[in-house]
Amino acid sequence: MARSNRREAGRRRLAMRLPHMRKLIMAACDPLQLELFEAYQMAVEARDILRGQPFNSNLVREYDETCLEIEQHVIRAMQEPSYAQRSS
């Protein structure tokens, strides 16, 4: 999946996952936020691939935790305009 496609897929997935932030997520154009969308999509894709394979429950759990951490970063990035500057 191309980078821009992955970003948009991550954006849409996060908008569904975080409905209270949907408008902000869909309007986001900050480079950090776009990177978070892409990272989220990559983590979800990896987790979903691992779910289909035996003996990967620990890795699936790690990717689930990574997805939750990215969701928290997205929430902070959407709520705090200066978050992008502090995180750089």
Backbone as a chain_set.jsonl record, in Angstrom:
{"seq": "MARSNRREAGRRRLAMRLPHMRKLIMAACDPLQLELFEAYQMAVEARDILRGQPFNSNLVREYDETCLEIEQHVIRAMQEPSYAQRSS", "coords": {"N": [[0.855, -1.179, 0.0], [0.6, 2.186, -0.873], [2.215, 5.057, 0.582], [0.601, 7.429, 0.934], [-1.919, 6.32, 0.611], [-1.948, 4.578, 2.77], [-1.847, 6.392, 4.873], [-4.344, 7.662, 4.579], [-6.047, 5.484, 4.895], [-5.45, 4.828, 7.537], [-6.312, 7.184, 8.733], [-9.109, 7.069, 8.238], [-9.734, 4.718, 9.596], [-9.041, 5.399, 12.237], [-10.85, 7.486, 12.612], [-13.211, 6.072, 12.701], [-12.719, 4.509, 14.921], [-12.417, 6.391, 16.927], [-14.878, 8.064, 17.4], [-15.711, 10.447, 18.661], [-13.768, 12.214, 17.984], [-13.847, 12.433, 15.322], [-14.394, 14.527, 13.372], [-12.204, 16.261, 13.747], [-10.082, 14.525, 13.166], [-10.583, 13.907, 10.473], [-10.175, 16.4, 9.344], [-7.534, 16.912, 9.791], [-4.227, 18.004, 9.03], [-1.684, 18.324, 9.789], [1.73, 17.418, 9.676], [2.775, 15.617, 11.66], [0.454, 14.448, 12.68], [-0.458, 13.17, 10.375], [1.576, 11.297, 10.069], [1.1, 9.763, 12.335], [-1.365, 8.638, 11.618], [-0.563, 7.015, 9.505], [1.248, 5.294, 10.818], [-0.508, 4.024, 12.539], [-2.152, 2.6, 10.747], [-0.244, 0.855, 9.679], [0.439, -0.65, 11.962], [-2.008, -1.874, 12.511], [-2.345, -3.401, 10.181], [-0.156, -5.182, 10.393], [-0.822, -6.474, 12.797], [-3.23, -7.733, 12.064], [-2.354, -9.533, 10.119], [-0.766, -11.2, 11.699], [-2.689, -12.282, 13.375], [-3.865, -14.282, 11.904], [-2.125, -16.367, 12.01], [-0.786, -19.238, 13.655], [0.336, -19.417, 17.094], [1.09, -16.772, 17.651], [0.094, -15.129, 19.617], [1.208, -13.468, 21.612], [2.567, -11.526, 20.124], [0.414, -10.431, 18.73], [-0.968, -9.292, 20.842], [0.94, -7.375, 21.596], [0.875, -5.714, 19.335], [-1.76, -4.879, 19.51], [-1.56, -3.311, 21.827], [0.215, -1.391, 20.867], [-1.395, -0.169, 18.936], [-3.343, 0.968, 20.616], [-1.728, 2.778, 22.03], [-0.972, 4.509, 19.952], [-3.478, 5.51, 19.321], [-3.914, 7.034, 21.65], [-1.887, 8.946, 21.352], [-2.846, 10.219, 19.063], [-5.231, 11.318, 20.032], [-4.192, 13.161, 21.9], [-2.728, 14.76, 20.111], [-4.766, 15.87, 18.615], [-6.164, 17.34, 20.483], [-4.402, 19.131, 21.643], [-2.899, 21.841, 20.38], [-0.17, 22.489, 20.471], [1.086, 20.089, 20.742], [2.374, 18.76, 18.617], [4.682, 20.291, 18.281], [6.005, 19.907, 20.716], [6.519, 17.185, 20.643], [8.349, 16.763, 18.688]], "CA": [[0.0, 0.0, 0.0], [1.373, 3.419, -0.958], [2.238, 5.837, 1.817], [-0.576, 8.295, 1.048], [-3.075, 5.441, 0.808], [-1.871, 4.066, 4.142], [-2.236, 7.498, 5.75], [-5.79, 7.872, 4.491], [-6.691, 4.314, 5.501], [-5.292, 5.007, 8.981], [-7.194, 8.292, 9.122], [-10.489, 6.571, 8.263], [-9.846, 3.723, 10.67], [-9.042, 6.135, 13.506], [-12.11, 8.232, 12.701], [-14.233, 5.11, 13.137], [-12.353, 4.047, 16.262], [-12.532, 7.521, 17.853], [-15.944, 8.879, 16.803], [-15.786, 11.767, 19.286], [-12.732, 13.055, 17.383], [-13.944, 12.184, 13.877], [-14.26, 15.757, 12.574], [-10.822, 16.72, 13.849], [-9.227, 13.576, 12.451], [-10.801, 14.042, 9.037], [-9.676, 17.701, 8.906], [-6.121, 17.036, 10.16], [-3.25, 18.105, 7.943], [-0.368, 18.456, 10.402], [2.578, 16.28, 9.3], [2.859, 14.634, 12.752], [-0.808, 13.72, 12.709], [-0.475, 12.278, 9.208], [2.476, 10.184, 10.377], [0.398, 8.896, 13.287], [-2.361, 7.876, 10.863], [0.164, 5.984, 8.753], [1.767, 4.32, 11.787], [-1.654, 3.256, 13.03], [-2.535, 1.652, 9.71], [0.803, -0.167, 9.594], [0.309, -1.517, 13.136], [-3.224, -2.675, 12.328], [-2.077, -4.387, 9.13], [0.732, -6.209, 10.949], [-1.598, -7.24, 13.78], [-4.198, -8.576, 11.372], [-1.607, -10.631, 9.493], [-0.351, -12.121, 12.765], [-3.867, -12.962, 13.929], [-4.173, -15.457, 11.099], [-1.07, -17.365, 12.141], [-0.742, -19.857, 14.989], [1.434, -19.157, 18.031], [1.508, -15.376, 17.646], [-0.79, -14.364, 20.503], [1.958, -12.408, 22.299], [2.799, -10.448, 19.16], [-0.878, -9.788, 18.483], [-1.21, -8.466, 22.035], [1.844, -6.229, 21.505], [0.354, -4.803, 18.308], [-2.97, -4.265, 20.081], [-1.087, -2.263, 22.73], [0.761, -0.334, 20.027], [-2.541, 0.545, 18.36], [-3.924, 1.797, 21.684], [-0.808, 3.879, 22.297], [-1.087, 5.464, 18.85], [-4.766, 6.194, 19.512], [-3.716, 8.044, 22.691], [-1.108, 10.022, 20.739], [-3.743, 10.946, 18.16], [-6.13, 12.114, 20.873], [-3.424, 14.313, 22.397], [-2.378, 15.623, 18.977], [-5.966, 16.581, 18.178], [-6.64, 18.214, 21.552], [-3.393, 20.109, 22.028], [-2.239, 22.367, 19.187], [1.284, 22.536, 20.607], [1.598, 18.724, 20.916], [3.278, 18.446, 17.522], [5.939, 20.967, 18.521], [6.671, 19.276, 21.875], [6.876, 15.794, 20.349], [9.392, 16.722, 17.638]], "C": [[0.896, 1.236, 0.0], [1.212, 4.241, 0.319], [0.987, 6.693, 1.985], [-1.845, 7.477, 1.253], [-3.115, 4.91, 2.234], [-2.278, 5.16, 5.13], [-3.75, 7.677, 5.759], [-6.555, 6.694, 5.084], [-6.61, 4.405, 7.024], [-6.193, 6.108, 9.504], [-8.635, 7.796, 9.25], [-10.71, 5.571, 9.393], [-9.896, 4.401, 12.036], [-10.33, 6.93, 13.687], [-13.243, 7.315, 13.143], [-13.977, 4.677, 14.578], [-12.575, 5.128, 17.325], [-13.62, 8.475, 17.346], [-16.069, 10.278, 17.4], [-14.75, 12.74, 18.708], [-12.803, 13.031, 15.858], [-13.726, 13.449, 13.039], [-12.829, 16.273, 12.596], [-9.874, 15.822, 13.066], [-9.358, 13.767, 10.944], [-10.265, 15.37, 8.497], [-8.167, 17.859, 9.121], [-5.218, 17.119, 8.929], [-1.834, 18.316, 8.473], [0.479, 17.23, 10.061], [2.698, 15.205, 10.393], [1.59, 13.798, 12.807], [-0.893, 12.742, 11.54], [0.442, 11.074, 9.426], [1.839, 9.22, 11.37], [-0.653, 8.053, 12.577], [-1.687, 6.721, 10.125], [0.681, 4.888, 9.694], [0.643, 3.429, 12.308], [-2.059, 2.191, 12.008], [-1.513, 0.526, 9.594], [0.697, -1.147, 10.757], [-0.914, -2.425, 13.0], [-2.997, -3.758, 11.284], [-1.211, -5.525, 9.662], [-0.02, -7.093, 11.936], [-2.553, -8.206, 13.089], [-3.535, -9.749, 10.659], [-1.236, -11.674, 10.542], [-1.528, -12.891, 13.355], [-4.192, -14.244, 13.173], [-3.156, -16.571, 11.22], [-1.066, -17.943, 13.554], [0.478, -19.389, 15.796], [1.939, -17.718, 18.018], [0.691, -14.523, 18.614], [-0.051, -13.249, 21.235], [2.22, -11.234, 21.367], [1.507, -9.707, 18.842], [-1.2, -8.849, 19.641], [-0.32, -7.215, 22.01], [1.344, -5.222, 20.473], [-0.946, -4.149, 18.765], [-2.583, -3.103, 20.993], [-0.515, -1.085, 21.942], [-0.357, 0.496, 19.41], [-3.178, 1.459, 19.397], [-3.034, 2.99, 22.015], [-0.891, 4.937, 21.203], [-2.409, 6.219, 18.961], [-4.627, 7.304, 20.556], [-2.905, 9.228, 22.161], [-1.981, 10.869, 19.819], [-4.68, 11.841, 18.967], [-5.407, 13.35, 21.391], [-3.1, 15.284, 21.268], [-3.574, 16.436, 18.504], [-6.412, 17.612, 19.215], [-5.678, 19.345, 21.877], [-2.651, 20.606, 20.794], [-0.719, 22.355, 19.276], [1.903, 21.147, 20.756], [2.63, 18.384, 19.849], [4.642, 19.086, 17.75], [6.706, 20.325, 19.672], [7.183, 17.903, 21.538], [7.996, 15.691, 19.335], [10.756, 16.535, 18.245]], "O": [[1.842, 1.321, 0.784], [0.214, 4.132, 1.032], [0.375, 6.691, 3.053], [-2.744, 7.892, 1.984], [-4.184, 4.804, 2.834], [-2.972, 4.887, 6.109], [-4.361, 7.825, 6.817], [-7.599, 6.884, 5.707], [-7.577, 4.098, 7.722], [-6.77, 5.988, 10.585], [-9.303, 8.069, 10.248], [-11.746, 5.582, 10.057], [-10.696, 4.024, 12.892], [-10.842, 7.034, 14.801], [-14.134, 7.737, 13.879], [-14.914, 4.501, 15.357], [-12.881, 4.821, 18.477], [-13.309, 9.582, 16.908], [-16.493, 11.203, 16.708], [-14.846, 13.948, 18.921], [-11.915, 13.552, 15.184], [-12.944, 13.427, 12.088], [-12.302, 16.679, 11.561], [-8.97, 16.305, 12.383], [-8.358, 13.786, 10.226], [-9.934, 15.461, 7.315], [-7.585, 18.847, 8.673], [-5.411, 16.416, 7.937], [-0.892, 18.469, 7.694], [-0.015, 16.106, 10.151], [2.719, 14.013, 10.085], [1.65, 12.579, 12.962], [-1.352, 11.612, 11.706], [0.118, 9.961, 9.012], [2.013, 8.006, 11.264], [-0.818, 6.876, 12.898], [-2.184, 5.595, 10.124], [0.564, 3.7, 9.395], [0.827, 2.226, 12.495], [-2.281, 1.032, 12.358], [-1.887, -0.634, 9.428], [0.85, -2.353, 10.56], [-0.855, -3.608, 13.338], [-3.407, -4.903, 11.474], [-1.497, -6.696, 9.412], [0.125, -8.315, 11.917], [-2.667, -9.365, 13.487], [-4.1, -10.841, 10.604], [-1.37, -12.876, 10.311], [-1.369, -14.032, 13.788], [-4.736, -15.186, 13.749], [-3.31, -17.618, 10.592], [-1.312, -17.231, 14.527], [1.509, -19.017, 15.234], [3.101, -17.471, 18.342], [0.61, -13.307, 18.439], [-0.625, -12.184, 21.46], [2.108, -10.077, 21.773], [1.512, -8.484, 18.701], [-1.659, -7.728, 19.423], [-0.771, -6.124, 22.361], [1.386, -4.015, 20.71], [-1.204, -2.99, 18.442], [-3.198, -2.038, 20.943], [-0.731, 0.073, 22.299], [-0.274, 1.723, 19.368], [-3.517, 2.602, 19.091], [-3.532, 4.09, 22.253], [-0.882, 6.133, 21.496], [-2.459, 7.426, 18.725], [-5.164, 8.396, 20.37], [-3.2, 10.379, 22.484], [-1.866, 12.095, 19.801], [-4.892, 13.0, 18.61], [-5.94, 14.458, 21.33], [-3.188, 16.499, 21.449], [-3.415, 17.566, 18.042], [-6.978, 18.645, 18.857], [-6.1, 20.406, 22.338], [-1.853, 19.866, 20.219], [-0.045, 22.223, 18.254], [3.122, 21.032, 20.884], [3.657, 17.778, 20.155], [5.663, 18.473, 17.438], [7.93, 20.21, 19.609], [8.196, 17.478, 22.094], [8.544, 14.605, 19.146], [11.751, 16.478, 17.522]]}, "num_chains": 1, "name": "protein.A"}
